[in-house]
């Protein structure tokens, strides 16, 4: 009997099957539903209905704005934290990093509920729905921003800083010419990991915004209760937005992955 | 290549049996496997919180899990004793919304017995997805037909009066009207109305306002609506057409039918004003909710909660706390049903098409009958907190146990609460005024005048459903002025262009940083 040997090709089969069934095929299903009506006839009505309805466009614009604000706030908070943690000589900096990441280990619904109670106690619940939503999302997604930033900034070679100082650059120039360009892959992966979920995580907007804030994820959920075709169309539009933003943030470029931060 | 396939086949051969034993884990052989699909937490699941458990506790004993088995286990034990030792195993699954359940059915999941709500029963029946009950099931002569012998005549009447057009199995294009009772057996029922906090909401004022409480400035940010289209559309109908609804007198002929007509208005000419009403409501309310309203009510955060009567009873009970709760932490909430009319809803057991061929019809009907035994209905009702569709002596005793006044001197005509309309025979309890007018008893078994103004909301046909859902999604959606959209879109496009520029800018000669005079770029000689 010949020895049982697995070539690279054979080992790849399970993954290919997985991708085929759980990624490629569902996309075709979405595509099919988006362009058919309930009698399974091909139609562009869903498309027309989506883009001719100002409330739908408003919702998608709102989702993008909420996601953008969330991302920017996350970035503004996470960058200094990641920089300080990565560059300082603190002995216990790992502990601090862990403290930032620990909430990720606690059940998501529990965390959102806790914030809800907190807002309730502060009297904000039901008063500042949009602020609450953004706050909840920032709180939830912050670790996803800190981690890639931390790893990229940590990998920046210290000799670059020495060279920069040798050449007479001040702190600001060093930041704009060394730190920022070299942490770009981290920023991009952080942005992708915050921006996209922030457009769809309707649990946060429902719980903290009393279901008064509608983001695109909620839309998809509601349509899938009754009208799969329109729901698929919304999902498709979201998919296009996702593709666009991933492409723009360089998610498809392979050389970025060398830095090990692009997830 | 052949070898590869052989490898895979070998792997599959090893894996498959493991998988099948895994999935078969915990089950045992039974002659019939009955697949029941019910709402989550909608049956006595035994253990703590169950009737038996609490009865033992009350008598000073220490109950164990074995003393309080779930209703499912009881059924599995009971069935063989009635069917010559034939065994049955119930595969019990639960759903969260009618729509979830419907999608599962449409996708081809084979369940035998379902427990959808009123409109979903009609929808499933109209699509020919249901199997009618046997005629024997309704034979009152047979005392083992617990359902038909114990169901409240009032509920049964509703099921007899309601009709739905069902496609003829032989000629699918033709439909003919069938009674709901042919397809459904009642399980739980109730009304919708307002749970309110009497500390902040005056009962008379609320009665005066009715549905317009949703838009009243008095309750801005203190009232919630339901986060689902049907319930909130219904409320908005009540608000939009309140004057018209109130113009009809309860004494006039066909009062309930008139109200039913108004609360089933879905045509565009009627739904357009409802849209404006919904938008006005959205501006005034605290939020849309499905579950959080109860907790917000008990914590005092909101004063009014549009609720199903079953949930209302829960809120009222929780607010009261138990004997250990200190007086200052108790909160006494009330329930009221708008004068202009409200919703009457019910959930019922239905069998899916083809159950006869699958040989499970008898078991399914036995399940319904078993759940309809009054003592079992009491257990379920106790566990869930909703009102059972089953009447019977045990149920009346149970209502008495919950609400009857203990002092015999107080058992006066004035305190008598008539329940004959529900139990069919001369029945009633002596209860205090609060119970009779605004608390649990009132919520569970409303008086006849309230019942008289509560109506069933029909299912929406496919086109209507699409239109009303669209309306709802537009109400729920964000609305921006055109200029705001333009400004935001322009900003986003600018950001995108900026990113594109950052990404590709150095590839375009024009944007490339030119070397200073006297320098040249390395590698560009």
mmCIF file of C-alpha atoms in Angstrom, chain B residues 10 31 174 201 391:
data_model
loop_
_atom_site.group_PDB
_atom_site.id
_atom_site.type_symbol
_atom_site.label_atom_id
_atom_site.label_comp_id
_atom_site.label_asym_id
_atom_site.label_seq_id
_atom_site.Cartn_x
_atom_site.Cartn_y
_atom_site.Cartn_z
ATOM 1 C CA UNK B 10 -12.370 7.247 4.079
ATOM 2 C CA UNK B 31 -42.599 4.877 18.047
ATOM 3 C CA UNK B 174 -59.836 27.863 -6.177
ATOM 4 C CA UNK B 201 -50.550 58.972 35.041
ATOM 5 C CA UNK B 391 -61.850 27.266 30.984
#
